[in-house]
CSV table of N, CA, C and O in Angstrom, one decimal:
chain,number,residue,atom,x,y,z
A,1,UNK,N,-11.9,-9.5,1.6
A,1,UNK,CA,-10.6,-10.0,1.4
A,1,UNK,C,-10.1,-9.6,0.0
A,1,UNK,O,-10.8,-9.6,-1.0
A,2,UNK,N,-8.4,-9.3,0.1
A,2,UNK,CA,-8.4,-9.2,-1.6
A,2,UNK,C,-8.3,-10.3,-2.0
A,2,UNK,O,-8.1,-11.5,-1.5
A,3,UNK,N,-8.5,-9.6,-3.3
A,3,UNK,CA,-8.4,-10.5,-4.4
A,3,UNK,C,-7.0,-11.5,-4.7
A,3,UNK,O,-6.1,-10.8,-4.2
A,4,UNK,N,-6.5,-12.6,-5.3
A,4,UNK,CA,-5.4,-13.1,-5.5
A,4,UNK,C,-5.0,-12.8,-6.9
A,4,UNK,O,-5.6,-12.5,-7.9
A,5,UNK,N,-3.5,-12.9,-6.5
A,5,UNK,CA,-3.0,-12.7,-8.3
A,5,UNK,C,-2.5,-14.1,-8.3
A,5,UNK,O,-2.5,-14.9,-7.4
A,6,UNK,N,-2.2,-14.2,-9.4
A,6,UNK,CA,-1.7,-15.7,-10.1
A,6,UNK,C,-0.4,-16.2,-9.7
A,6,UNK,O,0.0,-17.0,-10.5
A,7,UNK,N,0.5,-15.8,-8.6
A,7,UNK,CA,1.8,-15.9,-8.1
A,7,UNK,C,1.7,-16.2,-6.8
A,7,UNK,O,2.2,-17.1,-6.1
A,8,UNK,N,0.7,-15.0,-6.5
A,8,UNK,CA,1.4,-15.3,-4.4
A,8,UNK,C,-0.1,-14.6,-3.9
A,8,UNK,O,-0.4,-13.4,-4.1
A,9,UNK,N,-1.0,-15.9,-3.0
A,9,UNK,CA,-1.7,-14.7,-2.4
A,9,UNK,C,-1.6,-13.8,-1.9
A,9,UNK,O,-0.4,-13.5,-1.6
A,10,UNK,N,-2.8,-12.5,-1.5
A,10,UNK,CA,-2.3,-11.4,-0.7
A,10,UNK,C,-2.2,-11.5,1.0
A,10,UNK,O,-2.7,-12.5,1.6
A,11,UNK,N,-1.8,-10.9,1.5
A,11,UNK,CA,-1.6,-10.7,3.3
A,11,UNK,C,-3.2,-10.3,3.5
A,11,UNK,O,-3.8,-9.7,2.6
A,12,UNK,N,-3.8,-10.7,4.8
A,12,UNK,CA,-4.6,-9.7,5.4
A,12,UNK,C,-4.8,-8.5,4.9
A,12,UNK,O,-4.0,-7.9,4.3
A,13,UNK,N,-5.9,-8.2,5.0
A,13,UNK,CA,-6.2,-6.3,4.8
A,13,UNK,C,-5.4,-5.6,6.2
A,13,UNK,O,-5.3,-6.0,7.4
A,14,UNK,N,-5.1,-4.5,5.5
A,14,UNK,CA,-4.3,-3.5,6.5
A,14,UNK,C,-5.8,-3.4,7.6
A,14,UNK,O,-6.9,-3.6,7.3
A,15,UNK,N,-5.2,-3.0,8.8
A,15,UNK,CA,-6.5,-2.3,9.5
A,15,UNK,C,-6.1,-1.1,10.3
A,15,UNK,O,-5.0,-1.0,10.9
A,16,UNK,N,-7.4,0.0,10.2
A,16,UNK,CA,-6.6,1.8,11.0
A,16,UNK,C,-6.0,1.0,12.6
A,16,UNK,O,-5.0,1.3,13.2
A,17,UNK,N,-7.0,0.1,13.0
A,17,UNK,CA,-6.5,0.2,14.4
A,17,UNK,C,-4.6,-1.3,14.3
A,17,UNK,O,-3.7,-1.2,15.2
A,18,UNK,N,-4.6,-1.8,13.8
A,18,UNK,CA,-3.3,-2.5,13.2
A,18,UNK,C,-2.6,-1.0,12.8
A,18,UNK,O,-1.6,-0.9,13.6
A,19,UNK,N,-2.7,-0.1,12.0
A,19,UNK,CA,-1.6,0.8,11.7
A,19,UNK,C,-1.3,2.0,13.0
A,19,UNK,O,-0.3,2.7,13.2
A,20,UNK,N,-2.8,1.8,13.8
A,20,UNK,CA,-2.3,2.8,14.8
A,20,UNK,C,-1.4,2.5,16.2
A,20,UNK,O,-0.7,3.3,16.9
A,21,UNK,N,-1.7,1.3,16.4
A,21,UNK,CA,-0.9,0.3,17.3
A,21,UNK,C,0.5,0.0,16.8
A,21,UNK,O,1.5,-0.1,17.4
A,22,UNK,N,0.3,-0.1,15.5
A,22,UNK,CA,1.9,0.2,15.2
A,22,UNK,C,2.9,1.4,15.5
A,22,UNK,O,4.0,1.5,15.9
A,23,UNK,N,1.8,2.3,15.1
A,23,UNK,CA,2.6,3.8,15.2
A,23,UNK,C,3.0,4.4,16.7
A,23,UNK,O,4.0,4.9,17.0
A,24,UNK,N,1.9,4.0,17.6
A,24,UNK,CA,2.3,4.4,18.8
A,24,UNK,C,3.2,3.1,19.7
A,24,UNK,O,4.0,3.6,20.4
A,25,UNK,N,3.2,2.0,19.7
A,25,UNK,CA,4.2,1.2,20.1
A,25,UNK,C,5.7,1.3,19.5
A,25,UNK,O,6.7,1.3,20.2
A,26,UNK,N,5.7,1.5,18.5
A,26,UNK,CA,6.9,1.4,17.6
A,26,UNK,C,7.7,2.6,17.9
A,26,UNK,O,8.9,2.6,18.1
A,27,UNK,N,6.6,3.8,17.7
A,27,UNK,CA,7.4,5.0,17.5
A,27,UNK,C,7.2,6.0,18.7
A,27,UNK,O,7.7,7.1,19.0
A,28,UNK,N,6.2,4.9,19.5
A,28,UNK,CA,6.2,5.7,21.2
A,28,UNK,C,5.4,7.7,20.8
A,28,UNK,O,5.8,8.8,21.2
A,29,UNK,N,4.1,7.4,19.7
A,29,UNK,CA,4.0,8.5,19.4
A,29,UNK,C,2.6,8.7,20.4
A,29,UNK,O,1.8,7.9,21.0
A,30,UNK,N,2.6,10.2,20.2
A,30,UNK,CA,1.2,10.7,20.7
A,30,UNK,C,-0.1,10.3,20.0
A,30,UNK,O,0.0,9.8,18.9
A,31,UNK,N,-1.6,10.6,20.7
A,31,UNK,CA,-2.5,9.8,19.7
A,31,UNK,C,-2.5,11.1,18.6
A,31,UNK,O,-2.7,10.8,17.5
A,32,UNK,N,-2.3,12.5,19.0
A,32,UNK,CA,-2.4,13.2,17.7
A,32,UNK,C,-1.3,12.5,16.4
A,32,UNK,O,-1.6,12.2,15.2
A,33,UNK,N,0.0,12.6,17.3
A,33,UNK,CA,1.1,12.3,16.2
A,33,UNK,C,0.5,11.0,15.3
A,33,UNK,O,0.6,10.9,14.0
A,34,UNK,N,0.0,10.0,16.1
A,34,UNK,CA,-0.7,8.6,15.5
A,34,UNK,C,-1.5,9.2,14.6
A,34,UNK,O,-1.4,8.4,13.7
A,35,UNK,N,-2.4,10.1,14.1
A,35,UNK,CA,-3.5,10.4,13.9
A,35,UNK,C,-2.2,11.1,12.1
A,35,UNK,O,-2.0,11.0,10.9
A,36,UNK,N,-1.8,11.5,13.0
A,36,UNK,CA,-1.0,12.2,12.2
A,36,UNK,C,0.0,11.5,11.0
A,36,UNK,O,0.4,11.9,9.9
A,37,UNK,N,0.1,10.7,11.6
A,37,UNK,CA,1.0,9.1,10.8
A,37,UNK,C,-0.1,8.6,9.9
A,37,UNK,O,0.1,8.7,8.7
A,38,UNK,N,-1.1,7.9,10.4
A,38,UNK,CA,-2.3,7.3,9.6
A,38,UNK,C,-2.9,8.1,8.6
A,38,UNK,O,-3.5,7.5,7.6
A,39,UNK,N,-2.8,9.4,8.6
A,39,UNK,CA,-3.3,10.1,7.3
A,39,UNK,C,-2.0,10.4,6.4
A,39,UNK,O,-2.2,10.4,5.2
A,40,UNK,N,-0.7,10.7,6.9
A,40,UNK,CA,0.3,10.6,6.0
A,40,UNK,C,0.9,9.3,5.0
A,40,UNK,O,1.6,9.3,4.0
A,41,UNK,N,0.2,8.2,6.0
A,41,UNK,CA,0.7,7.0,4.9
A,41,UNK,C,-0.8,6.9,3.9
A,41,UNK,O,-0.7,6.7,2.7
A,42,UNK,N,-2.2,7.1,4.7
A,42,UNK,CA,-3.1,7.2,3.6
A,42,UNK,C,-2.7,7.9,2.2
A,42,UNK,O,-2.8,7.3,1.1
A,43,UNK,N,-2.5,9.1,2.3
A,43,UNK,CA,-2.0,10.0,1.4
A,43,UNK,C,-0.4,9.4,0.5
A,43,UNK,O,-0.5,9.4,-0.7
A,44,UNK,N,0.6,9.2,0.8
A,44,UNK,CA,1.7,8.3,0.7
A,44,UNK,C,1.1,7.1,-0.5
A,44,UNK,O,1.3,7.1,-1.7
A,45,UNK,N,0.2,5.9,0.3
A,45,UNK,CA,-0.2,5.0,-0.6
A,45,UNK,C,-1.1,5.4,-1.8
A,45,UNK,O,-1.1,4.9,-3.0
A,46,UNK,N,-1.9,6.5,-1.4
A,46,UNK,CA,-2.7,7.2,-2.9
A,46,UNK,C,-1.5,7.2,-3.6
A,46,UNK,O,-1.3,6.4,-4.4
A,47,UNK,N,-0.5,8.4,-3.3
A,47,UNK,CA,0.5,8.9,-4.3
A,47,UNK,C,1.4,8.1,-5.0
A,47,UNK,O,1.9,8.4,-6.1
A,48,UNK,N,1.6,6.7,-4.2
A,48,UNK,CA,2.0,5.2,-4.9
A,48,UNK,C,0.9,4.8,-6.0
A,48,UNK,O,1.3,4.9,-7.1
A,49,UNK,N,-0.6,4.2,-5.9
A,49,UNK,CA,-1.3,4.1,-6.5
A,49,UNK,C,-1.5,4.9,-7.3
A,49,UNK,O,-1.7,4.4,-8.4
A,50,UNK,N,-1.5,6.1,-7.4
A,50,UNK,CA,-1.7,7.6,-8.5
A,50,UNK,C,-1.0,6.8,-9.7
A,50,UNK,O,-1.4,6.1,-10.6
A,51,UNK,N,0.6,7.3,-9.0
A,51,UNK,CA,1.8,7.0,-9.9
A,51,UNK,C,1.8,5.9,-11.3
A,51,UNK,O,2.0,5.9,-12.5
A,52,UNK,N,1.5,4.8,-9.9
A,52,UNK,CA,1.1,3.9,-11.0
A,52,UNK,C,-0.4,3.5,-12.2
A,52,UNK,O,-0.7,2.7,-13.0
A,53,UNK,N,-0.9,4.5,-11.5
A,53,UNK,CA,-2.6,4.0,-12.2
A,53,UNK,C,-2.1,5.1,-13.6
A,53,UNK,O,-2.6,5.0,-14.8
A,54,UNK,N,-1.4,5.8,-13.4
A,54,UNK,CA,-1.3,7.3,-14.5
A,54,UNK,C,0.0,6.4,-15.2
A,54,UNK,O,0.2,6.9,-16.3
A,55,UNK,N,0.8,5.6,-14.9
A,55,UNK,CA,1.5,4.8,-16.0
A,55,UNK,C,0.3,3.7,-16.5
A,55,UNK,O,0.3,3.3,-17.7
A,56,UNK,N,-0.2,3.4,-15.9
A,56,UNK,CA,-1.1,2.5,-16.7
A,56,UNK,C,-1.9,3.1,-18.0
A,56,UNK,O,-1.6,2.9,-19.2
A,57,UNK,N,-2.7,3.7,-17.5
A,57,UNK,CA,-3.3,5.0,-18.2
A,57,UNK,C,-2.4,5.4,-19.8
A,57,UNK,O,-2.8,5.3,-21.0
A,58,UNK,N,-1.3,5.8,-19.4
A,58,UNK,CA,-0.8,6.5,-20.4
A,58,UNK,C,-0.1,5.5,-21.4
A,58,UNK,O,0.3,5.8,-22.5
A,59,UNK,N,0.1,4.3,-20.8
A,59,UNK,CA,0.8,3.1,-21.3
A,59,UNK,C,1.8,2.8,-20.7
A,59,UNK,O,2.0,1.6,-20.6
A,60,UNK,N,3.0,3.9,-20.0
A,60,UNK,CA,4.4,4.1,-19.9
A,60,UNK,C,4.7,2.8,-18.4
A,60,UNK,O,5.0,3.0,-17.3
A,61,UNK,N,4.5,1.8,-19.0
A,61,UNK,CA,5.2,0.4,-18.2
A,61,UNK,C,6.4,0.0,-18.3
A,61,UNK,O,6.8,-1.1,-18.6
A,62,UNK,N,7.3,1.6,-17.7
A,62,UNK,CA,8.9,1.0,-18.3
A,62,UNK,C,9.3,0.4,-17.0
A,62,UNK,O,8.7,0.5,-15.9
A,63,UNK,N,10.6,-0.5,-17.3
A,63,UNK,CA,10.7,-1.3,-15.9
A,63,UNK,C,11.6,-0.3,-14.9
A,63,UNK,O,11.9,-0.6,-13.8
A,64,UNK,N,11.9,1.0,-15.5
A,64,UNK,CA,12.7,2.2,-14.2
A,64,UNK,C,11.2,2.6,-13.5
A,64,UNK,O,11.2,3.0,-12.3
A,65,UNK,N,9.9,2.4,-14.4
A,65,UNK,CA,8.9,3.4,-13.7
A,65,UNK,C,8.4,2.3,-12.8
A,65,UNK,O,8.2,2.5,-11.6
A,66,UNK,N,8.1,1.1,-13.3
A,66,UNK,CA,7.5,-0.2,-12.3
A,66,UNK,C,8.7,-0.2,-10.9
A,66,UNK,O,8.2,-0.4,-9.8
A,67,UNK,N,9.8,0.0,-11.0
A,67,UNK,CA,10.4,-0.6,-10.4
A,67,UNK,C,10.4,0.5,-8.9
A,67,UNK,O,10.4,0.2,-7.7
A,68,UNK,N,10.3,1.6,-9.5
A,68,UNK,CA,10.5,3.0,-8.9
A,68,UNK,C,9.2,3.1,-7.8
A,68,UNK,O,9.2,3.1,-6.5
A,69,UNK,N,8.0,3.0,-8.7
A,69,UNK,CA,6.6,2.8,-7.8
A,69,UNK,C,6.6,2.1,-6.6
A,69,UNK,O,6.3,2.4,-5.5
A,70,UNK,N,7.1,0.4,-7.2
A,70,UNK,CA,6.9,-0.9,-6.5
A,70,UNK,C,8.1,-0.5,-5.4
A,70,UNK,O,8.0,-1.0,-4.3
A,71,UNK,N,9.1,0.2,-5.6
A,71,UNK,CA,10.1,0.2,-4.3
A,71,UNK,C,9.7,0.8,-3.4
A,71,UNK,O,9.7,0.3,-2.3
A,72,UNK,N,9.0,2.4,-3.7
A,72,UNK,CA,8.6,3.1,-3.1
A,72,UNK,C,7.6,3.1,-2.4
A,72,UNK,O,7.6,3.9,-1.4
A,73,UNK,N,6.5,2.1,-2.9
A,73,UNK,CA,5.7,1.4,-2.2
A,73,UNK,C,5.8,0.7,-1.3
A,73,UNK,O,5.0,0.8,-0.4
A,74,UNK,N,6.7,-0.3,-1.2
A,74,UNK,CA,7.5,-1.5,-0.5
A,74,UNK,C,7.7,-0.8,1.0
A,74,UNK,O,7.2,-1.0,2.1
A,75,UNK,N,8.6,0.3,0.5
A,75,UNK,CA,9.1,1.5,2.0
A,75,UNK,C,8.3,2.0,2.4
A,75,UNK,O,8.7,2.5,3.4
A,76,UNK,N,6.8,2.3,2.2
A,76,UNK,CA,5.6,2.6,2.7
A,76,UNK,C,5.3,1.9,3.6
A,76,UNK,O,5.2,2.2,4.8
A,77,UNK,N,5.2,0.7,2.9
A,77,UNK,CA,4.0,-0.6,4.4
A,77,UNK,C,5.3,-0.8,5.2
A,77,UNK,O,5.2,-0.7,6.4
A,78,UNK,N,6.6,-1.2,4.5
A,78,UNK,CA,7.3,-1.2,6.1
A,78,UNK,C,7.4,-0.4,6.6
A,78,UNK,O,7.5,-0.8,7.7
A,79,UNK,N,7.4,1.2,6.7
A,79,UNK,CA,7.7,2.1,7.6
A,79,UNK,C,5.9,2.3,8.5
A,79,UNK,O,5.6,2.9,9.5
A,80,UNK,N,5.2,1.5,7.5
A,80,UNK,CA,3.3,1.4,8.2
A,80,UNK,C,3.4,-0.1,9.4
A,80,UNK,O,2.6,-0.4,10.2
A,81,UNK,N,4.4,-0.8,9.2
A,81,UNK,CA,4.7,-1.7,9.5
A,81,UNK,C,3.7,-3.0,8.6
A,81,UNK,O,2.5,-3.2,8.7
A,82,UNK,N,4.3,-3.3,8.2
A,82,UNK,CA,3.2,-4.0,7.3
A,82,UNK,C,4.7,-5.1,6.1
A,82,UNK,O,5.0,-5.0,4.9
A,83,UNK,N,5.2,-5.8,7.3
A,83,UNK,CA,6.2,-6.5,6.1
A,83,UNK,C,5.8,-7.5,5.6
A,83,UNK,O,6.8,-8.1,5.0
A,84,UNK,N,4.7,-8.2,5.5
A,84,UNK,CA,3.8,-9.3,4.6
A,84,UNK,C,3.7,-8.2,3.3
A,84,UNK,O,4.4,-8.4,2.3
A,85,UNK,N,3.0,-7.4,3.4
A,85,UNK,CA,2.6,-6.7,2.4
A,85,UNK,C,3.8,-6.2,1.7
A,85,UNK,O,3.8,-6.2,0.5
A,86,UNK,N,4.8,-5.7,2.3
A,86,UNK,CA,6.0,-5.3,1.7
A,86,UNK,C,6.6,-6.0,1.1
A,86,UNK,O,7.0,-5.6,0.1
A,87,UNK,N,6.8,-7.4,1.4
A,87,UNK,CA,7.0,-9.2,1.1
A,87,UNK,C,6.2,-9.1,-0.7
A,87,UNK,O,6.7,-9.2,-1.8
A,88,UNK,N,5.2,-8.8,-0.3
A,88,UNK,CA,4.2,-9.4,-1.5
A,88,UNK,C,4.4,-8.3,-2.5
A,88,UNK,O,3.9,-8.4,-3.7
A,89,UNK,N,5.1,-7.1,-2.1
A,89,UNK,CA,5.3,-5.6,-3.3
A,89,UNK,C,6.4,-6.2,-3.7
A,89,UNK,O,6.7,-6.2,-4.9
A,90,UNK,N,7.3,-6.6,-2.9
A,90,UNK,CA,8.9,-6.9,-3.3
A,90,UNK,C,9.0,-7.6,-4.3
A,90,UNK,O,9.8,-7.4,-5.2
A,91,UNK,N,7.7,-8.7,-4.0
A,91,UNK,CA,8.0,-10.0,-5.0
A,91,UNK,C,7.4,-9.1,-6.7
A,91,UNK,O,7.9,-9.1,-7.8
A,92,UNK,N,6.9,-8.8,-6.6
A,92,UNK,CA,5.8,-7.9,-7.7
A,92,UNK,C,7.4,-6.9,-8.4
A,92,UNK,O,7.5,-6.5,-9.6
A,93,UNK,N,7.9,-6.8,-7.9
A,93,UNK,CA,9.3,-5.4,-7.9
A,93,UNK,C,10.3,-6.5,-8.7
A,93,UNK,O,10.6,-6.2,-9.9
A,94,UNK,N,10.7,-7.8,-8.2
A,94,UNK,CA,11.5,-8.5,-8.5
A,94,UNK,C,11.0,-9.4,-9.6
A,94,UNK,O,11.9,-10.0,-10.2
A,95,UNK,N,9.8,-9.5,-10.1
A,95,UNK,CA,9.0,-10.1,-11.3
A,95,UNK,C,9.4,-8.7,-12.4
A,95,UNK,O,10.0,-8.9,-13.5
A,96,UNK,N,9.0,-7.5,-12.0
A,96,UNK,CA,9.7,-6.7,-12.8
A,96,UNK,C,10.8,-6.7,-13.6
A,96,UNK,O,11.0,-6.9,-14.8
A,97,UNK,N,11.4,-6.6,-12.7
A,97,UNK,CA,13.2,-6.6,-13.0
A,97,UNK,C,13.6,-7.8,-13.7
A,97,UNK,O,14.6,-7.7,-14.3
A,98,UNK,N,13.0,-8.8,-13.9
A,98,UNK,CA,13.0,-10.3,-14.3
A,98,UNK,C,12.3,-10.1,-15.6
A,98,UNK,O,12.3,-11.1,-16.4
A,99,UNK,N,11.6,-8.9,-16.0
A,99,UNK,CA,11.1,-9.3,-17.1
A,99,UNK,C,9.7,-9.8,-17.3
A,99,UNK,O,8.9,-9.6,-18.3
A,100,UNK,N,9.6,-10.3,-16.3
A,100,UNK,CA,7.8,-11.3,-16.2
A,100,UNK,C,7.0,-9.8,-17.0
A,100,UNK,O,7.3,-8.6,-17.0
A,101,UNK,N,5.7,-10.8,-17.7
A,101,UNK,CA,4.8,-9.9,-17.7
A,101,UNK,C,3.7,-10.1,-16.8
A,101,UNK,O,3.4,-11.2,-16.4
A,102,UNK,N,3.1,-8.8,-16.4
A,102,UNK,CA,2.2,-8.9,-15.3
A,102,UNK,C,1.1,-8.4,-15.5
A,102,UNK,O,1.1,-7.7,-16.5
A,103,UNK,N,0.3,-8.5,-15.0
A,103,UNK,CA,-0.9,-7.7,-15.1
A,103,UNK,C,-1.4,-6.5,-13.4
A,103,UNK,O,-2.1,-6.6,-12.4
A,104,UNK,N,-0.5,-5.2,-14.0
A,104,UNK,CA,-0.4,-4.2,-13.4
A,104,UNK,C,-2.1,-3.8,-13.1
A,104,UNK,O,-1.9,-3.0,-12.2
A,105,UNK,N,-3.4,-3.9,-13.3
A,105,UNK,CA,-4.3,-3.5,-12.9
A,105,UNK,C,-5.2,-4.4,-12.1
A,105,UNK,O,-6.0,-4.3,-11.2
A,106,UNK,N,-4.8,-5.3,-12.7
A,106,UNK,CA,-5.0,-6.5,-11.6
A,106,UNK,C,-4.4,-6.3,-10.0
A,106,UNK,O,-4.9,-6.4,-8.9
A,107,UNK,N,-3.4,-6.2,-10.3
A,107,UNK,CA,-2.1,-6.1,-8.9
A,107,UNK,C,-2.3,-4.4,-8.6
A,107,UNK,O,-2.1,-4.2,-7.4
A,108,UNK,N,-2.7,-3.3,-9.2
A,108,UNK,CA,-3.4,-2.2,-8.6
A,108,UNK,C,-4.5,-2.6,-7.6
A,108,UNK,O,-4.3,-2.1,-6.5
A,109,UNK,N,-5.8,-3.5,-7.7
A,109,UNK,CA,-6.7,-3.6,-7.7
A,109,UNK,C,-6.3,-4.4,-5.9
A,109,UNK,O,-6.5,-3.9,-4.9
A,110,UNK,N,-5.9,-5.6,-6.2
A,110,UNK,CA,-5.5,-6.3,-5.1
A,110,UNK,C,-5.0,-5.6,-4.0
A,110,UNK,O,-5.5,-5.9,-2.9
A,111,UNK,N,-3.8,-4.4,-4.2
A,111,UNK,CA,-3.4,-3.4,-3.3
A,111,UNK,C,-4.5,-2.9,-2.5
A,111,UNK,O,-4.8,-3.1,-1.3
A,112,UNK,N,-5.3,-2.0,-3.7
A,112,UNK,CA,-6.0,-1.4,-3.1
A,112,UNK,C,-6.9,-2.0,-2.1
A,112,UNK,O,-7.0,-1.4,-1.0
A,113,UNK,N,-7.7,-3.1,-2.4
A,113,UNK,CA,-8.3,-3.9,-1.9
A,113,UNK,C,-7.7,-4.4,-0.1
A,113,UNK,O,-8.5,-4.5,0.8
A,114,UNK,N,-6.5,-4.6,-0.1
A,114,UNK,CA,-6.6,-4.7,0.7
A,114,UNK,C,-5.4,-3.7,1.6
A,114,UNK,O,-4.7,-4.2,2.4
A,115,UNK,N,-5.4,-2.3,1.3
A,115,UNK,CA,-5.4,-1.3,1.8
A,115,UNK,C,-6.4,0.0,2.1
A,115,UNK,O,-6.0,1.1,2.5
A,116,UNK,N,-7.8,-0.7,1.9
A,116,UNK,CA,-8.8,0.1,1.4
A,116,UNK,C,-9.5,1.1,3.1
A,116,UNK,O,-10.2,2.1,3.2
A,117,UNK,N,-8.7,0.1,4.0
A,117,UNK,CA,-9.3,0.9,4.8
A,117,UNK,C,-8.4,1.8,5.2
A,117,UNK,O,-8.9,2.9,5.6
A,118,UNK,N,-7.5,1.7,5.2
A,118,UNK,CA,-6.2,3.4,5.0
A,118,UNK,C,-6.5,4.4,4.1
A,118,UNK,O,-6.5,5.6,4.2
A,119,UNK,N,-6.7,3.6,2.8
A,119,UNK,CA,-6.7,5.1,1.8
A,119,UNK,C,-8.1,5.6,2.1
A,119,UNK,O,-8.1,6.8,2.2
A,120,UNK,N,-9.3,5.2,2.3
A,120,UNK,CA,-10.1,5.8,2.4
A,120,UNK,C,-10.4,6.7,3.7
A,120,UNK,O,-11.3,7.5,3.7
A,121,UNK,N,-9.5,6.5,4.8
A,121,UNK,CA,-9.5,7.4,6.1
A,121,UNK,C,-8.7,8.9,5.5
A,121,UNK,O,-8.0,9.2,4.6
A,122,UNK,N,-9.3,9.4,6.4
A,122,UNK,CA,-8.8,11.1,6.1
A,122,UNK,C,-8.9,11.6,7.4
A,122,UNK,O,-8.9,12.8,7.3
A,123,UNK,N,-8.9,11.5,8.3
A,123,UNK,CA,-8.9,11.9,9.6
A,123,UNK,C,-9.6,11.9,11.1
A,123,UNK,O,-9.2,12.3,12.1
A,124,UNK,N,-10.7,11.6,10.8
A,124,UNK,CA,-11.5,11.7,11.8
A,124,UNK,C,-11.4,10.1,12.3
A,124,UNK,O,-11.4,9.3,11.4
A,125,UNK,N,-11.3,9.7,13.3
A,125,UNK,CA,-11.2,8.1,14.4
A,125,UNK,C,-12.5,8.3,14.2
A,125,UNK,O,-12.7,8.2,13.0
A,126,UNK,N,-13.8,8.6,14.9
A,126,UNK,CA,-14.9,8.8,15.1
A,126,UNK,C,-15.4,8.3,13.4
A,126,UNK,O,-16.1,7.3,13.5
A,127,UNK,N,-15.3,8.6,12.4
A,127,UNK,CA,-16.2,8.6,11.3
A,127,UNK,C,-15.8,7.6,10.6
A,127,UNK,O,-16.6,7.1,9.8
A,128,UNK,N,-14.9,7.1,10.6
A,128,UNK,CA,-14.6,6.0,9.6
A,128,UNK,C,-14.8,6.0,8.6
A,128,UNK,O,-15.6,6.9,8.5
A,129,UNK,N,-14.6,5.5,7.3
A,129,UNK,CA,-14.3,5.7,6.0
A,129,UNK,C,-14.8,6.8,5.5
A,129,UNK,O,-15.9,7.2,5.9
A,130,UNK,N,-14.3,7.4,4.7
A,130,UNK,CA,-14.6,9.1,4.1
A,130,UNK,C,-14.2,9.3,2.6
A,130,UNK,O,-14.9,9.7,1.7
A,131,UNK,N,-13.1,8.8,2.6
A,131,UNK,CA,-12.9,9.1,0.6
A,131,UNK,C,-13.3,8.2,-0.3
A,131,UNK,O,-13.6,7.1,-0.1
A,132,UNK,N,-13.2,8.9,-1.4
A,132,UNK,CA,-13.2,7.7,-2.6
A,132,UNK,C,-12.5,6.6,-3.1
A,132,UNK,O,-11.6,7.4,-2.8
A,133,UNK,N,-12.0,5.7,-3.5
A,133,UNK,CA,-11.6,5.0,-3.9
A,133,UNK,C,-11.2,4.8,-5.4
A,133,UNK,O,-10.4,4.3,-6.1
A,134,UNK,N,-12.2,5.5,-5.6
A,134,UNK,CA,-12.3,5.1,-7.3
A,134,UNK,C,-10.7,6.0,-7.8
A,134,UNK,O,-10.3,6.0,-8.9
């Protein structure tokens, strides 16, 4: 389960078979196309977490670059269907904008945590978890 931040617990962990049931009910897709969805938002949330782990990194916690990630993020899990989780980025988005200070690696960590079983799929239904994390 993730971890909590000091504001708002987190949602459930995402799960492949919750993102794939979404993709084919929702979007009436094929299991390739499904297949095909679940590695694009895997890849999608890395490139959210990248973004932000390489502002961390470099220091650059401007509130255009927080705000930019955390939106962009936000449009991920809802379009994965995932509006708890988009709920809980928003609020993270809107603490920005407000100024709060936060603790960005903490709230990295929680994401990932409880997105862990998406970013680590890469394609195979059969094999189940495959990438790294770190």
């Amino acid at each position: 389960m993730p971890q909590q931040t000091d504001y708002q617990p987190a949602p459930p962990p995402v799960t492949l078979a919750k993102l794939r049931r979404h993709f084919r009910d929702k979007y009436l897709l094929t299991d390739p196309q499904v297949e095909l969805m679940v590695v694009s938002s895997s890849k999608s949330l890395e490139q959210s977490f990248g973004n932000l782990a390489e502002g961390i990194s470099s220091n650059d916690l401007t509130v255009d670059r927080l705000k930019a990630v955390y939106h962009g993020l936000k449009g991920v899990l809802l379009n994965m269907g995932e509006p708890e989780w988009a709920a809980y980025t928003r609020e993270i988005e809107q603490k920005v904008l407000a100024g709060d200070t936060l603790d960005h690696s903490l709230i990295v960590k929680v994401l990932r945590d409880g997105m862990v079983e998406v970013l680590t799929y890469c394609g195979t239904p059969d094999a189940g978890p495959q990438k790294s994390t770190s």
